Amino acid sequence: SIGHLTALEKLSLARNKLSSIPGKLGSLSALGELDISRNELRTLPDTLRGLRSLHTLTICYNPLRTLPRSFGELQSLRELNIGGEYSIKLPATFGKLTELSCIRFVGTGLMRAYPSASRLLRRAHVDLWRVNFAASDPPARVGAGCQDT
């Protein structure tokens, strides 16, 4: 079972046509980087909040419409790569991600954020690639781009 790989630091499950993520993934306490991009994920499990060491998350190109409320509990998250063809609603808890310093919106439809998320977006470095914003959320409000590391 994947839950036994507690020392695992980096995991890519990209391009596997996954429609769900195993709940036990949340028990990988040492996991720092997770790539679950280009799958068929419509939701993310609340158990991801257990990823206390997660600093980089890539969830691009999944049919996600919203992120779970528990997303704000990823307190170590510094880099988020998000987007695809679908509009994504950021949860109110998104503003709790105080370590988040780089957000890459890739090919995202309309981004909808709560006020707490808007404050965070102004503080973080943001890369925008093929992103459509509503008139009330122009790119000038979300800041500069991320630096490649």
mmCIF file of C-alpha atoms in Angstrom:
data_model
loop_
_atom_site.group_PDB
_atom_site.id
_atom_site.type_symbol
_atom_site.label_atom_id
_atom_site.label_comp_id
_atom_site.label_asym_id
_atom_site.label_seq_id
_atom_site.Cartn_x
_atom_site.Cartn_y
_atom_site.Cartn_z
ATOM 1 C CA SER A 1 0.000 0.000 0.000
ATOM 2 C CA ILE A 2 1.204 3.533 -0.773
ATOM 3 C CA GLY A 3 0.613 4.519 2.846
ATOM 4 C CA HIS A 4 3.654 2.504 3.913
ATOM 5 C CA LEU A 5 6.055 4.686 1.893
ATOM 6 C CA THR A 6 6.392 7.208 4.724
ATOM 7 C CA ALA A 7 9.932 8.306 3.720
ATOM 8 C CA LEU A 8 8.899 9.099 0.122
ATOM 9 C CA GLU A 9 9.790 12.720 -0.721
ATOM 10 C CA LYS A 10 8.724 13.084 -4.368
ATOM 11 C CA LEU A 11 5.857 11.411 -6.239
ATOM 12 C CA SER A 12 4.552 11.810 -9.756
ATOM 13 C CA LEU A 13 1.226 10.224 -10.650
ATOM 14 C CA ALA A 14 0.902 12.391 -13.765
ATOM 15 C CA ARG A 15 -0.713 11.089 -16.964
ATOM 16 C CA ASN A 16 -2.240 7.966 -15.443
ATOM 17 C CA LYS A 17 -5.935 8.621 -16.185
ATOM 18 C CA LEU A 18 -6.649 8.506 -12.451
ATOM 19 C CA SER A 19 -10.183 9.406 -11.436
ATOM 20 C CA SER A 20 -9.338 9.403 -7.724
ATOM 21 C CA ILE A 21 -6.351 9.639 -5.425
ATOM 22 C CA PRO A 22 -5.873 6.998 -2.722
ATOM 23 C CA GLY A 23 -6.831 8.383 0.682
ATOM 24 C CA LYS A 24 -3.713 6.810 2.187
ATOM 25 C CA LEU A 25 -1.632 9.262 0.187
ATOM 26 C CA GLY A 26 -2.285 11.710 3.016
ATOM 27 C CA SER A 27 -0.194 9.610 5.384
ATOM 28 C CA LEU A 28 3.040 10.270 3.455
ATOM 29 C CA SER A 29 4.402 12.716 6.007
ATOM 30 C CA ALA A 30 7.769 13.252 4.237
ATOM 31 C CA LEU A 31 6.271 13.930 0.802
ATOM 32 C CA GLY A 32 7.527 17.304 -0.411
ATOM 33 C CA GLU A 33 6.576 17.254 -4.104
ATOM 34 C CA LEU A 34 3.423 15.807 -5.652
ATOM 35 C CA ASP A 35 2.485 15.890 -9.325
ATOM 36 C CA ILE A 36 -1.014 14.632 -10.085
ATOM 37 C CA SER A 37 -1.407 16.580 -13.321
ATOM 38 C CA ARG A 38 -3.090 15.381 -16.503
ATOM 39 C CA ASN A 39 -5.411 12.860 -14.920
ATOM 40 C CA GLU A 40 -9.205 12.708 -14.670
ATOM 41 C CA LEU A 41 -9.554 14.017 -11.117
ATOM 42 C CA ARG A 42 -12.814 15.826 -10.408
ATOM 43 C CA THR A 43 -12.108 16.178 -6.678
ATOM 44 C CA LEU A 44 -9.187 15.973 -4.307
ATOM 45 C CA PRO A 45 -9.514 14.002 -1.073
ATOM 46 C CA ASP A 46 -9.572 15.788 2.277
ATOM 47 C CA THR A 47 -6.826 13.403 3.412
ATOM 48 C CA LEU A 48 -4.283 15.484 1.456
ATOM 49 C CA ARG A 49 -4.262 17.787 4.508
ATOM 50 C CA GLY A 50 -2.006 15.152 6.116
ATOM 51 C CA LEU A 51 0.828 16.060 3.737
ATOM 52 C CA ARG A 52 2.557 18.293 6.286
ATOM 53 C CA SER A 53 5.855 18.489 4.322
ATOM 54 C CA LEU A 54 4.283 19.186 0.922
ATOM 55 C CA HIS A 55 5.932 22.267 -0.571
ATOM 56 C CA THR A 56 5.205 21.780 -4.310
ATOM 57 C CA LEU A 57 1.882 20.624 -5.756
ATOM 58 C CA THR A 58 1.068 20.280 -9.446
ATOM 59 C CA ILE A 59 -2.597 19.642 -10.260
ATOM 60 C CA CYS A 60 -2.815 21.065 -13.807
ATOM 61 C CA TYR A 61 -5.149 19.623 -16.446
ATOM 62 C CA ASN A 62 -7.664 17.768 -14.315
ATOM 63 C CA PRO A 63 -11.406 18.483 -14.542
ATOM 64 C CA LEU A 64 -11.322 20.041 -11.045
ATOM 65 C CA ARG A 65 -13.970 22.724 -10.468
ATOM 66 C CA THR A 66 -13.079 23.490 -6.861
ATOM 67 C CA LEU A 67 -10.466 22.681 -4.251
ATOM 68 C CA PRO A 68 -11.508 21.166 -0.905
ATOM 69 C CA ARG A 69 -11.831 23.364 2.196
ATOM 70 C CA SER A 70 -9.029 21.316 3.760
ATOM 71 C CA PHE A 71 -6.664 22.702 1.098
ATOM 72 C CA GLY A 72 -5.859 25.576 3.455
ATOM 73 C CA GLU A 73 -4.265 23.112 5.869
ATOM 74 C CA LEU A 74 -1.302 22.509 3.544
ATOM 75 C CA GLN A 75 0.758 24.884 5.667
ATOM 76 C CA SER A 76 4.134 24.036 4.047
ATOM 77 C CA LEU A 77 2.913 24.626 0.487
ATOM 78 C CA ARG A 78 5.198 27.132 -1.276
ATOM 79 C CA GLU A 79 4.504 26.405 -4.955
ATOM 80 C CA LEU A 80 1.184 25.589 -6.621
ATOM 81 C CA ASN A 81 0.807 24.734 -10.294
ATOM 82 C CA ILE A 82 -2.861 24.766 -11.129
ATOM 83 C CA GLY A 83 -5.079 25.024 -14.160
ATOM 84 C CA GLY A 84 -6.366 23.416 -17.298
ATOM 85 C CA GLU A 85 -9.419 23.937 -19.418
ATOM 86 C CA TYR A 86 -11.831 24.288 -16.513
ATOM 87 C CA SER A 87 -12.818 27.133 -14.230
ATOM 88 C CA ILE A 88 -11.521 26.516 -10.710
ATOM 89 C CA LYS A 89 -13.035 27.963 -7.556
ATOM 90 C CA LEU A 90 -10.528 28.556 -4.778
ATOM 91 C CA PRO A 91 -11.833 27.811 -1.266
ATOM 92 C CA ALA A 92 -12.050 30.470 1.441
ATOM 93 C CA THR A 93 -9.293 28.578 3.300
ATOM 94 C CA PHE A 94 -6.866 29.321 0.444
ATOM 95 C CA GLY A 95 -5.870 32.480 2.313
ATOM 96 C CA LYS A 96 -4.392 30.334 5.111
ATOM 97 C CA LEU A 97 -1.535 29.211 2.852
ATOM 98 C CA THR A 98 0.894 31.721 4.322
ATOM 99 C CA GLU A 99 4.012 30.000 2.928
ATOM 100 C CA LEU A 100 2.669 30.001 -0.640
ATOM 101 C CA SER A 101 5.026 32.210 -2.627
ATOM 102 C CA CYS A 102 4.626 30.981 -6.218
ATOM 103 C CA ILE A 103 1.419 30.185 -8.066
ATOM 104 C CA ARG A 104 1.387 29.138 -11.705
ATOM 105 C CA PHE A 105 -2.019 29.343 -13.355
ATOM 106 C CA VAL A 106 -1.683 27.311 -16.552
ATOM 107 C CA GLY A 107 -4.340 27.505 -19.272
ATOM 108 C CA THR A 108 -6.990 28.184 -16.665
ATOM 109 C CA GLY A 109 -10.463 29.307 -17.531
ATOM 110 C CA LEU A 110 -12.004 31.873 -15.233
ATOM 111 C CA MET A 111 -10.384 31.922 -11.785
ATOM 112 C CA ARG A 112 -12.842 32.633 -8.993
ATOM 113 C CA ALA A 113 -11.443 33.447 -5.579
ATOM 114 C CA TYR A 114 -12.793 34.415 -2.191
ATOM 115 C CA PRO A 115 -11.529 37.684 -0.632
ATOM 116 C CA SER A 116 -9.008 35.845 1.588
ATOM 117 C CA ALA A 117 -7.564 34.172 -1.498
ATOM 118 C CA SER A 118 -7.344 37.519 -3.281
ATOM 119 C CA ARG A 119 -5.150 38.896 -0.487
ATOM 120 C CA LEU A 120 -2.857 35.887 -0.800
ATOM 121 C CA LEU A 121 -2.684 36.239 -4.572
ATOM 122 C CA ARG A 122 -1.504 39.834 -4.177
ATOM 123 C CA ARG A 123 1.311 38.689 -1.870
ATOM 124 C CA ALA A 124 2.553 35.717 -3.945
ATOM 125 C CA HIS A 125 4.439 35.710 -7.238
ATOM 126 C CA VAL A 126 2.098 34.588 -9.978
ATOM 127 C CA ASP A 127 2.737 33.230 -13.476
ATOM 128 C CA LEU A 128 -0.157 33.489 -15.909
ATOM 129 C CA TRP A 129 -0.266 31.465 -19.095
ATOM 130 C CA ARG A 130 -3.444 31.510 -21.197
ATOM 131 C CA VAL A 131 -5.547 32.674 -18.264
ATOM 132 C CA ASN A 132 -8.882 34.448 -18.733
ATOM 133 C CA PHE A 133 -9.954 36.807 -15.958
ATOM 134 C CA ALA A 134 -13.309 38.387 -15.296
ATOM 135 C CA ALA A 135 -13.361 42.185 -15.544
ATOM 136 C CA SER A 136 -13.390 42.337 -11.726
ATOM 137 C CA ASP A 137 -10.176 40.276 -11.461
ATOM 138 C CA PRO A 138 -7.637 41.795 -13.868
ATOM 139 C CA PRO A 139 -4.114 40.326 -13.903
ATOM 140 C CA ALA A 140 -2.696 43.573 -12.447
ATOM 141 C CA ARG A 141 -4.247 42.609 -9.104
ATOM 142 C CA VAL A 142 -2.299 39.363 -8.736
ATOM 143 C CA GLY A 143 1.291 40.534 -9.100
ATOM 144 C CA ALA A 144 4.475 39.469 -10.834
ATOM 145 C CA GLY A 145 5.595 36.132 -12.214
ATOM 146 C CA CYS A 146 7.461 33.318 -10.455
ATOM 147 C CA GLN A 147 11.163 32.812 -10.875
ATOM 148 C CA ASP A 148 12.253 29.491 -12.335
ATOM 149 C CA THR A 149 14.252 27.469 -9.868
#
